[in-house]
PDB file of C-alpha atoms in Angstrom:
ATOM      1  CA  MET X 183      23.682 -35.061  17.425  1.00 50.00           C
ATOM      2  CA  ALA X 184      25.684 -31.837  17.300  1.00 57.00           C
ATOM      3  CA  LEU X 185      23.856 -28.797  15.950  1.00 57.00           C
ATOM      4  CA  PRO X 186      25.414 -27.331  12.858  1.00 64.00           C
ATOM      5  CA  ARG X 187      27.431 -24.083  13.310  1.00 74.00           C
ATOM      6  CA  VAL X 188      25.650 -21.719  10.982  1.00 76.00           C
ATOM      7  CA  THR X 189      25.107 -18.011  11.084  1.00 79.00           C
ATOM      8  CA  LEU X 190      21.725 -16.179  10.975  1.00 81.00           C
ATOM      9  CA  GLN X 191      22.954 -14.528   7.679  1.00 83.00           C
ATOM     10  CA  ALA X 192      23.609 -17.911   6.064  1.00 87.00           C
ATOM     11  CA  LEU X 193      20.070 -18.988   6.834  1.00 88.00           C
ATOM     12  CA  GLU X 194      18.738 -15.648   5.449  1.00 86.00           C
ATOM     13  CA  ALA X 195      20.913 -15.980   2.414  1.00 88.00           C
ATOM     14  CA  PHE X 196      19.772 -19.478   1.639  1.00 90.00           C
ATOM     15  CA  ALA X 197      16.054 -18.483   2.158  1.00 88.00           C
ATOM     16  CA  CYS X 198      16.384 -15.490  -0.206  1.00 87.00           C
ATOM     17  CA  VAL X 199      18.120 -17.466  -2.853  1.00 89.00           C
ATOM     18  CA  ALA X 200      15.410 -20.163  -2.686  1.00 88.00           C
ATOM     19  CA  ARG X 201      12.665 -17.612  -2.838  1.00 83.00           C
ATOM     20  CA  HIS X 202      14.082 -15.852  -5.986  1.00 82.00           C
ATOM     21  CA  ARG X 203      15.916 -18.895  -7.555  1.00 85.00           C
ATOM     22  CA  SER X 204      18.761 -16.453  -8.150  1.00 87.00           C
ATOM     23  CA  MET X 205      21.916 -15.462  -6.449  1.00 87.00           C
ATOM     24  CA  GLN X 206      21.977 -12.257  -8.314  1.00 85.00           C
ATOM     25  CA  VAL X 207      18.489 -11.195  -7.202  1.00 83.00           C
ATOM     26  CA  ALA X 208      19.170 -12.287  -3.592  1.00 84.00           C
ATOM     27  CA  ALA X 209      22.360 -10.242  -3.564  1.00 84.00           C
ATOM     28  CA  ARG X 210      20.564  -7.295  -4.549  1.00 77.00           C
ATOM     29  CA  GLU X 211      17.627  -7.637  -2.177  1.00 75.00           C
ATOM     30  CA  MET X 212      20.014  -8.255   0.869  1.00 77.00           C
ATOM     31  CA  ARG X 213      22.442  -5.566  -0.363  1.00 72.00           C
ATOM     32  CA  MET X 214      25.432  -7.906  -0.457  1.00 82.00           C
ATOM     33  CA  SER X 215      27.841  -9.187  -3.122  1.00 87.00           C
ATOM     34  CA  ILE X 216      26.960 -12.226  -5.167  1.00 89.00           C
ATOM     35  CA  SER X 217      30.163 -13.838  -3.739  1.00 89.00           C
ATOM     36  CA  SER X 218      29.110 -13.239  -0.162  1.00 88.00           C
ATOM     37  CA  ILE X 219      25.736 -14.855  -0.851  1.00 90.00           C
ATOM     38  CA  SER X 220      27.368 -17.818  -2.472  1.00 90.00           C
ATOM     39  CA  HIS X 221      29.760 -18.103   0.494  1.00 90.00           C
ATOM     40  CA  HIS X 222      27.069 -18.120   3.072  1.00 89.00           C
ATOM     41  CA  VAL X 223      25.019 -20.723   1.149  1.00 91.00           C
ATOM     42  CA  ALA X 224      28.163 -22.851   0.592  1.00 91.00           C
ATOM     43  CA  ARG X 225      28.892 -22.735   4.332  1.00 89.00           C
ATOM     44  CA  LEU X 226      25.433 -23.804   5.238  1.00 90.00           C
ATOM     45  CA  GLU X 227      25.557 -26.667   2.760  1.00 90.00           C
ATOM     46  CA  ALA X 228      28.869 -27.703   4.155  1.00 89.00           C
ATOM     47  CA  GLU X 229      27.517 -27.652   7.855  1.00 86.00           C
ATOM     48  CA  LEU X 230      24.333 -29.719   6.625  1.00 87.00           C
ATOM     49  CA  GLY X 231      26.543 -32.154   4.667  1.00 88.00           C
ATOM     50  CA  ALA X 232      24.402 -31.861   1.462  1.00 89.00           C
ATOM     51  CA  PRO X 233      23.845 -29.595  -1.532  1.00 91.00           C
ATOM     52  CA  LEU X 234      20.861 -27.515  -1.133  1.00 91.00           C
ATOM     53  CA  LEU X 235      20.726 -25.754  -4.550  1.00 91.00           C
ATOM     54  CA  ASP X 236      20.793 -27.185  -7.963  1.00 88.00           C
ATOM     55  CA  ARG X 237      23.156 -25.004  -9.767  1.00 86.00           C
ATOM     56  CA  SER X 238      22.889 -26.819 -12.870  1.00 83.00           C
ATOM     57  CA  ARG X 239      19.287 -25.376 -13.804  1.00 79.00           C
ATOM     58  CA  ARG X 240      18.341 -22.019 -14.827  1.00 80.00           C
ATOM     59  CA  PRO X 241      16.552 -20.586 -12.989  1.00 80.00           C
ATOM     60  CA  MET X 242      18.250 -22.288 -10.025  1.00 85.00           C
ATOM     61  CA  GLY X 243      16.430 -24.880  -8.322  1.00 86.00           C
ATOM     62  CA  LEU X 244      16.324 -26.697  -4.973  1.00 90.00           C
ATOM     63  CA  THR X 245      17.568 -30.240  -4.376  1.00 91.00           C
ATOM     64  CA  ARG X 246      15.501 -32.645  -2.363  1.00 90.00           C
ATOM     65  CA  ALA X 247      17.602 -31.795   0.776  1.00 91.00           C
ATOM     66  CA  GLY X 248      17.100 -28.149  -0.109  1.00 89.00           C
ATOM     67  CA  GLN X 249      13.438 -28.465  -0.232  1.00 89.00           C
ATOM     68  CA  ASP X 250      13.374 -30.352   3.088  1.00 88.00           C
ATOM     69  CA  ALA X 251      15.551 -27.719   4.670  1.00 88.00           C
ATOM     70  CA  LEU X 252      13.829 -24.681   3.449  1.00 89.00           C
ATOM     71  CA  HIS X 253      10.756 -25.302   5.409  1.00 84.00           C
ATOM     72  CA  HIS X 254      12.775 -25.542   8.648  1.00 86.00           C
ATOM     73  CA  VAL X 255      14.835 -22.577   7.832  1.00 87.00           C
ATOM     74  CA  VAL X 256      12.036 -20.418   7.128  1.00 82.00           C
ATOM     75  CA  GLU X 257      10.314 -21.303  10.363  1.00 80.00           C
ATOM     76  CA  ALA X 258      13.638 -20.821  12.302  1.00 80.00           C
ATOM     77  CA  LEU X 259      13.962 -17.305  10.822  1.00 79.00           C
ATOM     78  CA  ARG X 260      10.150 -16.551  11.566  1.00 72.00           C
ATOM     79  CA  HIS X 261      10.685 -17.468  15.218  1.00 67.00           C
ATOM     80  CA  MET X 262      13.986 -15.593  15.518  1.00 71.00           C
ATOM     81  CA  ARG X 263      12.269 -12.359  14.035  1.00 66.00           C
ATOM     82  CA  LEU X 264       9.075 -12.839  16.192  1.00 61.00           C
ATOM     83  CA  ALA X 265      11.325 -13.124  19.305  1.00 61.00           C
ATOM     84  CA  ALA X 266      13.441  -9.942  18.270  1.00 60.00           C
ATOM     85  CA  SER X 267      10.318  -8.006  17.459  1.00 56.00           C
ATOM     86  CA  GLN X 268       8.438  -8.831  20.586  1.00 57.00           C
ATOM     87  CA  THR X 269      11.467  -7.787  22.566  1.00 58.00           C
ATOM     88  CA  ALA X 270      11.921  -4.625  20.534  1.00 57.00           C
ATOM     89  CA  ILE X 271       8.286  -3.620  20.912  1.00 58.00           C
ATOM     90  CA  GLY X 272       8.697  -3.757  24.711  1.00 60.00           C
ATOM     91  CA  ASP X 273      11.412  -0.933  24.229  1.00 61.00           C
ATOM     92  CA  LEU X 274       8.676   1.403  22.873  1.00 65.00           C
ATOM     93  CA  HIS X 275       7.307   1.726  26.253  1.00 63.00           C
ATOM     94  CA  ARG X 276      10.589   3.393  27.431  1.00 65.00           C
ATOM     95  CA  ALA X 277      10.797   5.790  24.625  1.00 66.00           C
ATOM     96  CA  ARG X 278      10.200   9.491  25.537  1.00 74.00           C
ATOM     97  CA  VAL X 279      10.468  11.251  22.238  1.00 82.00           C
ATOM     98  CA  LEU X 280       9.784   9.697  18.813  1.00 84.00           C
ATOM     99  CA  ARG X 281       9.599  11.749  15.554  1.00 91.00           C
ATOM    100  CA  ILE X 282       8.553   9.820  12.415  1.00 93.00           C
ATOM    101  CA  GLY X 283       8.487  10.875   8.766  1.00 94.00           C
ATOM    102  CA  ILE X 284       6.259   8.723   6.516  1.00 94.00           C
ATOM    103  CA  VAL X 285       5.558   8.919   2.722  1.00 90.00           C
ATOM    104  CA  GLU X 286       2.195   9.973   1.703  1.00 87.00           C
ATOM    105  CA  ASP X 287       1.375   6.713   0.153  1.00 87.00           C
ATOM    106  CA  PHE X 288       0.473   5.399   3.640  1.00 89.00           C
ATOM    107  CA  GLU X 289      -1.600   8.336   4.862  1.00 82.00           C
ATOM    108  CA  SER X 290      -5.019   7.024   3.875  1.00 79.00           C
ATOM    109  CA  ARG X 291      -4.836   3.590   5.677  1.00 82.00           C
ATOM    110  CA  ILE X 292      -1.569   2.824   7.329  1.00 88.00           C
ATOM    111  CA  SER X 293      -0.484   6.087   8.935  1.00 88.00           C
ATOM    112  CA  PRO X 294      -3.673   6.448  11.078  1.00 89.00           C
ATOM    113  CA  GLU X 295      -3.356   2.792  12.264  1.00 88.00           C
ATOM    114  CA  LEU X 296       0.288   3.328  13.161  1.00 88.00           C
ATOM    115  CA  ALA X 297      -0.659   6.466  15.097  1.00 88.00           C
ATOM    116  CA  VAL X 298      -3.124   4.493  17.194  1.00 87.00           C
ATOM    117  CA  ALA X 299      -0.759   1.544  17.596  1.00 85.00           C
ATOM    118  CA  LEU X 300       2.113   3.810  18.829  1.00 84.00           C
ATOM    119  CA  ALA X 301      -0.028   5.945  21.178  1.00 81.00           C
ATOM    120  CA  GLY X 302      -0.950   2.630  22.895  1.00 80.00           C
ATOM    121  CA  HIS X 303       2.604   1.416  23.018  1.00 75.00           C
ATOM    122  CA  MET X 304       4.124   4.717  23.995  1.00 75.00           C
ATOM    123  CA  PRO X 305       1.736   6.326  26.617  1.00 74.00           C
ATOM    124  CA  GLN X 306       4.335   8.540  28.193  1.00 75.00           C
ATOM    125  CA  ALA X 307       6.040   9.650  24.897  1.00 76.00           C
ATOM    126  CA  LYS X 308       5.982  12.668  22.701  1.00 86.00           C
ATOM    127  CA  LEU X 309       5.135  11.324  19.432  1.00 85.00           C
ATOM    128  CA  THR X 310       5.246  13.200  16.109  1.00 89.00           C
ATOM    129  CA  ILE X 311       4.249  11.834  12.732  1.00 90.00           C
ATOM    130  CA  ARG X 312       4.784  13.917   9.655  1.00 92.00           C
ATOM    131  CA  THR X 313       4.675  13.363   5.841  1.00 90.00           C
ATOM    132  CA  VAL X 314       7.986  13.430   4.096  1.00 91.00           C
ATOM    133  CA  LEU X 315       9.308  13.025   0.536  1.00 87.00           C
ATOM    134  CA  SER X 316      11.621   9.980   0.083  1.00 88.00           C
ATOM    135  CA  HIS X 317      14.606  11.788  -1.240  1.00 86.00           C
ATOM    136  CA  GLU X 318      14.394  14.378   1.731  1.00 89.00           C
ATOM    137  CA  ALA X 319      14.432  11.634   4.313  1.00 91.00           C
ATOM    138  CA  PRO X 320      18.258  11.074   4.558  1.00 90.00           C
ATOM    139  CA  GLY X 321      18.939  14.666   5.173  1.00 90.00           C
ATOM    140  CA  LEU X 322      16.141  15.101   7.849  1.00 92.00           C
ATOM    141  CA  LEU X 323      17.569  12.053   9.675  1.00 91.00           C
ATOM    142  CA  LEU X 324      21.077  13.263   9.557  1.00 89.00           C
ATOM    143  CA  GLY X 325      20.017  16.737  10.531  1.00 89.00           C
ATOM    144  CA  ARG X 326      18.172  15.238  13.681  1.00 88.00           C
ATOM    145  CA  ASP X 327      14.848  16.655  12.495  1.00 92.00           C
ATOM    146  CA  ILE X 328      13.289  13.209  12.526  1.00 92.00           C
ATOM    147  CA  ASP X 329      14.174   9.944  14.179  1.00 91.00           C
ATOM    148  CA  ILE X 330      12.910   7.373  11.716  1.00 92.00           C
ATOM    149  CA  ALA X 331      11.742   7.613   8.131  1.00 94.00           C
ATOM    150  CA  ILE X 332       9.263   5.219   6.417  1.00 95.00           C
ATOM    151  CA  VAL X 333      10.093   5.907   2.815  1.00 93.00           C
ATOM    152  CA  THR X 334      10.865   4.514  -0.691  1.00 91.00           C
ATOM    153  CA  GLU X 335      14.330   3.210  -0.805  1.00 88.00           C
ATOM    154  CA  ILE X 336      16.695   5.364  -2.896  1.00 79.00           C
ATOM    155  CA  ASP X 337      20.026   4.260  -4.498  1.00 70.00           C
ATOM    156  CA  ASP X 338      22.331   6.245  -2.437  1.00 63.00           C
ATOM    157  CA  PRO X 339      20.617   7.713   0.667  1.00 57.00           C
ATOM    158  CA  ALA X 340      23.521   8.573   2.916  1.00 65.00           C
ATOM    159  CA  GLU X 341      26.256   6.915   5.030  1.00 70.00           C
ATOM    160  CA  GLY X 342      25.492   6.289   8.562  1.00 77.00           C
ATOM    161  CA  LEU X 343      21.810   5.173   8.282  1.00 86.00           C
ATOM    162  CA  THR X 344      20.444   1.841   8.996  1.00 85.00           C
ATOM    163  CA  ARG X 345      17.505   0.381   6.999  1.00 85.00           C
ATOM    164  CA  GLU X 346      14.847  -2.312   7.739  1.00 87.00           C
ATOM    165  CA  ALA X 347      13.055  -3.652   4.586  1.00 88.00           C
ATOM    166  CA  LEU X 348       9.271  -3.264   4.816  1.00 91.00           C
ATOM    167  CA  LEU X 349       7.492  -3.831   1.531  1.00 93.00           C
ATOM    168  CA  ARG X 350       8.028  -4.854  -2.094  1.00 93.00           C
ATOM    169  CA  ASP X 351       5.665  -2.657  -4.222  1.00 95.00           C
ATOM    170  CA  PRO X 352       5.810  -3.681  -7.981  1.00 95.00           C
ATOM    171  CA  PHE X 353       5.101  -1.207 -10.786  1.00 96.00           C
ATOM    172  CA  VAL X 354       1.913  -2.052 -12.835  1.00 96.00           C
ATOM    173  CA  LEU X 355       0.141  -0.512 -15.754  1.00 95.00           C
ATOM    174  CA  ALA X 356      -2.974   1.387 -14.815  1.00 95.00           C
ATOM    175  CA  ALA X 357      -5.559   2.267 -17.472  1.00 93.00           C
ATOM    176  CA  PRO X 358      -9.228   2.742 -18.020  1.00 93.00           C
ATOM    177  CA  PRO X 359     -11.369  -0.348 -17.657  1.00 89.00           C
ATOM    178  CA  ASP X 360     -12.590  -0.276 -21.271  1.00 84.00           C
ATOM    179  CA  LEU X 361      -9.167  -0.377 -22.925  1.00 78.00           C
ATOM    180  CA  PRO X 362      -9.986  -1.813 -26.290  1.00 72.00           C
ATOM    181  CA  ASP X 363      -6.715  -3.359 -27.548  1.00 72.00           C
ATOM    182  CA  GLY X 364      -5.022  -4.346 -24.204  1.00 73.00           C
ATOM    183  CA  PRO X 365      -2.084  -2.612 -22.530  1.00 77.00           C
ATOM    184  CA  ALA X 366       0.616  -3.467 -24.939  1.00 77.00           C
ATOM    185  CA  HIS X 367      -0.623  -1.087 -27.633  1.00 82.00           C
ATOM    186  CA  LEU X 368      -0.186   1.816 -25.291  1.00 85.00           C
ATOM    187  CA  LEU X 369       3.568   1.749 -25.775  1.00 81.00           C
ATOM    188  CA  ALA X 370       3.177   1.885 -29.531  1.00 76.00           C
ATOM    189  CA  GLY X 371       1.961   5.463 -29.875  1.00 70.00           C
ATOM    190  CA  SER X 372      -1.654   5.174 -28.567  1.00 75.00           C
ATOM    191  CA  ALA X 373      -3.781   8.303 -28.520  1.00 81.00           C
ATOM    192  CA  LEU X 374      -4.228   7.824 -24.905  1.00 88.00           C
ATOM    193  CA  PRO X 375      -1.471   9.873 -23.174  1.00 91.00           C
ATOM    194  CA  PHE X 376       0.945   8.638 -20.595  1.00 93.00           C
ATOM    195  CA  LEU X 377       0.556  10.330 -17.189  1.00 94.00           C
ATOM    196  CA  ARG X 378       3.960  10.758 -15.498  1.00 93.00           C
ATOM    197  CA  PHE X 379       5.011  11.351 -11.930  1.00 92.00           C
ATOM    198  CA  ASN X 380       6.987  14.446 -11.347  1.00 89.00           C
ATOM    199  CA  ALA X 381      10.702  13.570 -11.785  1.00 83.00           C
ATOM    200  CA  ASP X 382      11.487  15.400  -8.602  1.00 80.00           C
ATOM    201  CA  HIS X 383       9.977  12.514  -6.688  1.00 82.00           C
ATOM    202  CA  ALA X 384      11.811   9.135  -6.221  1.00 83.00           C
ATOM    203  CA  ILE X 385       8.938   7.025  -7.769  1.00 88.00           C
ATOM    204  CA  GLY X 386       9.125   9.345 -10.958  1.00 90.00           C
ATOM    205  CA  ARG X 387      12.793   8.991 -11.300  1.00 90.00           C
ATOM    206  CA  GLN X 388      12.532   5.161 -10.915  1.00 91.00           C
ATOM    207  CA  VAL X 389       9.869   4.931 -13.627  1.00 92.00           C
ATOM    208  CA  GLU X 390      11.778   7.130 -16.033  1.00 92.00           C
ATOM    209  CA  ALA X 391      15.137   5.094 -15.355  1.00 91.00           C
ATOM    210  CA  HIS X 392      13.357   1.850 -16.175  1.00 92.00           C
ATOM    211  CA  LEU X 393      11.739   3.090 -19.273  1.00 90.00           C
ATOM    212  CA  ALA X 394      15.052   4.224 -20.551  1.00 91.00           C
ATOM    213  CA  ARG X 395      16.628   0.978 -19.714  1.00 91.00           C
ATOM    214  CA  ASN X 396      14.051  -0.700 -21.810  1.00 88.00           C
ATOM    215  CA  ARG X 397      14.451   2.021 -24.643  1.00 89.00           C
ATOM    216  CA  ILE X 398      10.783   2.962 -24.243  1.00 87.00           C
ATOM    217  CA  ARG X 399      10.095   6.651 -25.180  1.00 88.00           C
ATOM    218  CA  LEU X 400       6.770   8.230 -24.343  1.00 87.00           C
ATOM    219  CA  PRO X 401       5.673  11.700 -25.034  1.00 84.00           C
ATOM    220  CA  ASN X 402       5.891  14.093 -22.030  1.00 84.00           C
ATOM    221  CA  ARG X 403       2.694  15.977 -21.866  1.00 86.00           C
ATOM    222  CA  TYR X 404       1.370  15.374 -18.295  1.00 90.00           C
ATOM    223  CA  GLU X 405       3.277  15.300 -15.161  1.00 92.00           C
ATOM    224  CA  PHE X 406       1.657  15.054 -11.576  1.00 92.00           C
ATOM    225  CA  ASP X 407       2.932  15.156  -7.954  1.00 87.00           C
ATOM    226  CA  SER X 408       0.520  12.725  -6.620  1.00 87.00           C
ATOM    227  CA  ALA X 409      -1.065   9.326  -7.373  1.00 90.00           C
ATOM    228  CA  GLN X 410      -4.505  10.926  -6.684  1.00 90.00           C
ATOM    229  CA  SER X 411      -4.163  13.081  -9.670  1.00 93.00           C
ATOM    230  CA  ILE X 412      -2.970  10.520 -11.893  1.00 94.00           C
ATOM    231  CA  MET X 413      -5.715   8.145 -10.782  1.00 94.00           C
ATOM    232  CA  ALA X 414      -8.406  10.846 -11.300  1.00 95.00           C
ATOM    233  CA  VAL X 415      -7.377  11.429 -14.921  1.00 95.00           C
ATOM    234  CA  ILE X 416      -7.321   7.714 -15.754  1.00 94.00           C
ATOM    235  CA  ALA X 417     -10.757   7.226 -14.079  1.00 94.00           C
ATOM    236  CA  ARG X 418     -12.157   9.782 -16.552  1.00 93.00           C
ATOM    237  CA  GLY X 419     -10.543   8.003 -19.530  1.00 92.00           C
ATOM    238  CA  GLY X 420      -7.908  10.651 -19.903  1.00 91.00           C
ATOM    239  CA  GLY X 421      -4.745   8.691 -19.919  1.00 91.00           C
ATOM    240  CA  TRP X 422      -2.755   5.613 -18.497  1.00 94.00           C
ATOM    241  CA  SER X 423       0.179   5.402 -16.216  1.00 94.00           C
ATOM    242  CA  ILE X 424       2.743   3.214 -14.556  1.00 95.00           C
ATOM    243  CA  LEU X 425       2.270   3.145 -10.788  1.00 95.00           C
ATOM    244  CA  THR X 426       2.181   0.553  -7.886  1.00 95.00           C
ATOM    245  CA  PRO X 427      -0.550  -1.172  -6.045  1.00 95.00           C
ATOM    246  CA  LEU X 428       0.193   1.080  -3.034  1.00 93.00           C
ATOM    247  CA  ASN X 429      -0.381   4.260  -5.179  1.00 92.00           C
ATOM    248  CA  PHE X 430      -3.583   2.582  -6.536  1.00 92.00           C
ATOM    249  CA  LEU X 431      -4.806   1.807  -3.054  1.00 90.00           C
ATOM    250  CA  ARG X 432      -4.306   5.336  -1.791  1.00 86.00           C
ATOM    251  CA  ALA X 433      -6.561   6.912  -4.374  1.00 84.00           C
ATOM    252  CA  GLN X 434      -9.489   4.711  -3.186  1.00 83.00           C
ATOM    253  CA  ARG X 435     -12.400   6.882  -4.659  1.00 86.00           C
ATOM    254  CA  PHE X 436     -11.106   6.204  -8.233  1.00 90.00           C
ATOM    255  CA  MET X 437     -10.332   2.574  -7.802  1.00 89.00           C
ATOM    256  CA  ALA X 438     -13.446   1.202  -9.352  1.00 90.00           C
ATOM    257  CA  GLN X 439     -12.885   3.213 -12.573  1.00 93.00           C
ATOM    258  CA  VAL X 440      -9.207   2.083 -12.992  1.00 94.00           C
ATOM    259  CA  ARG X 441      -7.946  -1.331 -14.004  1.00 94.00           C
ATOM    260  CA  LEU X 442      -4.447  -2.644 -13.252  1.00 95.00           C
ATOM    261  CA  HIS X 443      -2.435  -4.873 -15.764  1.00 94.00           C
ATOM    262  CA  PRO X 444       0.982  -6.435 -15.517  1.00 94.00           C
ATOM    263  CA  LEU X 445       3.575  -4.521 -17.382  1.00 92.00           C
ATOM    264  CA  PRO X 446       3.951  -5.612 -21.165  1.00 89.00           C
ATOM    265  CA  PHE X 447       7.776  -5.340 -20.690  1.00 87.00           C
ATOM    266  CA  ALA X 448      10.371  -6.181 -17.984  1.00 86.00           C
ATOM    267  CA  GLY X 449       9.030  -5.932 -14.504  1.00 88.00           C
ATOM    268  CA  PHE X 450      10.420  -3.878 -11.735  1.00 91.00           C
ATOM    269  CA  ALA X 451       9.468  -2.774  -8.269  1.00 93.00           C
ATOM    270  CA  ARG X 452      10.337  -0.282  -5.515  1.00 92.00           C
ATOM    271  CA  ARG X 453      11.090  -1.125  -1.856  1.00 92.00           C
ATOM    272  CA  LEU X 454       9.771   0.715   1.091  1.00 94.00           C
ATOM    273  CA  VAL X 455      12.104   0.764   4.164  1.00 93.00           C
ATOM    274  CA  VAL X 456      12.331   2.098   7.602  1.00 93.00           C
ATOM    275  CA  LEU X 457      15.486   4.293   7.832  1.00 93.00           C
ATOM    276  CA  SER X 458      17.005   5.507  11.058  1.00 90.00           C
ATOM    277  CA  GLY X 459      20.253   7.012  12.382  1.00 84.00           C
ATOM    278  CA  ALA X 460      22.699   4.703  14.190  1.00 76.00           C
ATOM    279  CA  GLU X 461      22.223   6.631  17.561  1.00 76.00           C
ATOM    280  CA  LEU X 462      18.541   5.473  17.703  1.00 76.00           C
ATOM    281  CA  GLY X 463      19.844   1.910  17.924  1.00 73.00           C
ATOM    282  CA  ARG X 464      18.132  -1.185  16.347  1.00 74.00           C
ATOM    283  CA  PRO X 465      15.094  -2.043  18.738  1.00 79.00           C
ATOM    284  CA  ILE X 466      12.828   0.861  17.988  1.00 83.00           C
ATOM    285  CA  PRO X 467      13.128   0.708  14.182  1.00 87.00           C
ATOM    286  CA  LEU X 468      12.788  -3.071  14.414  1.00 83.00           C
ATOM    287  CA  ALA X 469       9.524  -2.611  16.370  1.00 83.00           C
ATOM    288  CA  ILE X 470       8.101   0.022  14.035  1.00 88.00           C
ATOM    289  CA  ALA X 471       8.756  -2.180  11.087  1.00 89.00           C
ATOM    290  CA  GLU X 472       7.180  -5.237  12.677  1.00 85.00           C
ATOM    291  CA  ILE X 473       4.108  -3.415  13.562  1.00 86.00           C
ATOM    292  CA  LEU X 474       3.955  -1.986  10.105  1.00 91.00           C
ATOM    293  CA  ARG X 475       4.170  -5.359   8.236  1.00 90.00           C
ATOM    294  CA  GLY X 476       1.036  -6.680   9.945  1.00 87.00           C
ATOM    295  CA  MET X 477      -0.799  -3.397   9.103  1.00 89.00           C
ATOM    296  CA  ILE X 478       0.433  -3.434   5.439  1.00 92.00           C
ATOM    297  CA  GLN X 479      -0.561  -7.058   4.986  1.00 90.00           C
ATOM    298  CA  ARG X 480      -4.038  -6.517   6.422  1.00 90.00           C
ATOM    299  CA  GLU X 481      -4.816  -3.001   5.015  1.00 90.00           C
ATOM    300  CA  ALA X 482      -2.895  -2.994   1.712  1.00 92.00           C
ATOM    301  CA  ILE X 483      -1.743  -6.430   0.429  1.00 93.00           C
ATOM    302  CA  ALA X 484      -4.875  -8.475   1.321  1.00 93.00           C
ATOM    303  CA  PRO X 485      -7.518  -6.272  -0.408  1.00 92.00           C
ATOM    304  CA  ILE X 486      -5.297  -5.728  -3.501  1.00 93.00           C
ATOM    305  CA  VAL X 487      -4.570  -9.392  -4.062  1.00 93.00           C
ATOM    306  CA  ALA X 488      -8.201 -10.313  -3.519  1.00 93.00           C
ATOM    307  CA  ASN X 489      -8.944  -8.313  -6.635  1.00 93.00           C
ATOM    308  CA  TYR X 490      -5.711  -8.936  -8.510  1.00 94.00           C
ATOM    309  CA  PRO X 491      -4.523 -12.453  -7.618  1.00 94.00           C
ATOM    310  CA  TRP X 492      -1.598 -12.163 -10.224  1.00 94.00           C
ATOM    311  CA  LEU X 493       0.022  -9.754  -7.785  1.00 93.00           C
ATOM    312  CA  ALA X 494       0.372 -12.259  -4.968  1.00 88.00           C
ATOM    313  CA  ASP X 495       4.056 -13.147  -5.445  1.00 81.00           C
ATOM    314  CA  GLY X 496       5.172  -9.436  -6.305  1.00 88.00           C
ATOM    315  CA  PHE X 497       3.406  -7.367  -3.804  1.00 93.00           C
ATOM    316  CA  SER X 498       4.584  -8.552  -0.517  1.00 90.00           C
ATOM    317  CA  THR X 499       6.147  -7.509   2.802  1.00 90.00           C
ATOM    318  CA  LEU X 500       9.871  -7.867   3.312  1.00 86.00           C
ATOM    319  CA  ASP X 501      11.760  -8.761   6.434  1.00 70.00           C
ATOM    320  CA  ASP X 502      15.339  -9.064   5.856  1.00 48.00           C
ATOM    321  CA  ALA X 503      17.739  -8.057   8.745  1.00 42.00           C
ATOM    322  CA  PRO X 504      18.788  -4.365   9.094  1.00 38.00           C
ATOM    323  CA  ARG X 505      22.006  -3.509   7.531  1.00 39.00           C
ATOM    324  CA  ASN X 506      24.156  -0.203   7.437  1.00 38.00           C
ATOM    325  CA  VAL X 507      23.809   1.790   4.280  1.00 39.00           C
ATOM    326  CA  GLU X 508      27.071   1.775   2.615  1.00 33.00           C
TER     327      GLU X 508
END
């Protein structure tokens, strides 16, 4: 029996649509047009000779053939990525200089683990790891001040950079544990103040934009540069905030005095990515991303989901293929 002639991108598109039950969400996650996603899935269906998606349902569902195919597609993609990442990790041994910028959200657990791992994989290299702000990373990369940035994805980072998706970090509501009336009343003029991230930071701008989209206006009394400061105030009963599980985890000393809740309005998330310049090539950023996904799963996702099982679907690593930033 002849094998179907399908592209890796068609397999990725189908797996992404199946995961989200939406062409639109898959297109946004893969940074492609909806028509491109639809084309790739249609080509896969034509090659397999059966419809994989039930387009009559909302949200979109899988046909019986689609359910059968999905398991094999996911396994095929996993093996392809594993082979690519193992080859890429071997390239780290040949690297002589590597300068990495990483957001402060990782500095308590992930950055130290990454330093140890890279020191082992790159025994002869000059390795530098520094903290950077997400909105500064594109300029640092284009100016050749760093080689790789591990940062929050921003809407328009710069042309000529390549990204490898790393983590979906959903926004949640963080409040003191003894909240009397539940989280929804906080949006209706509660005496407990809202604690903002500074709007100079990517995460602060993302929160403010989402509040505006949902026509939610909250008094502007407190702004902070760090999740630790916000968590400290919440832990002492002095306010509430919208932040992410990764922010929550970074302020470990306050976690027992803060409770997370699903947002009482439309959810949203930030993506963390590995950014690099085209001159670095694909193998090293791919290897860094693969190493980080294992660390993130072990050090961040597992402990958070153990305490907040409702975050299991939203707080997750991402492993779509790297694409040029347009």
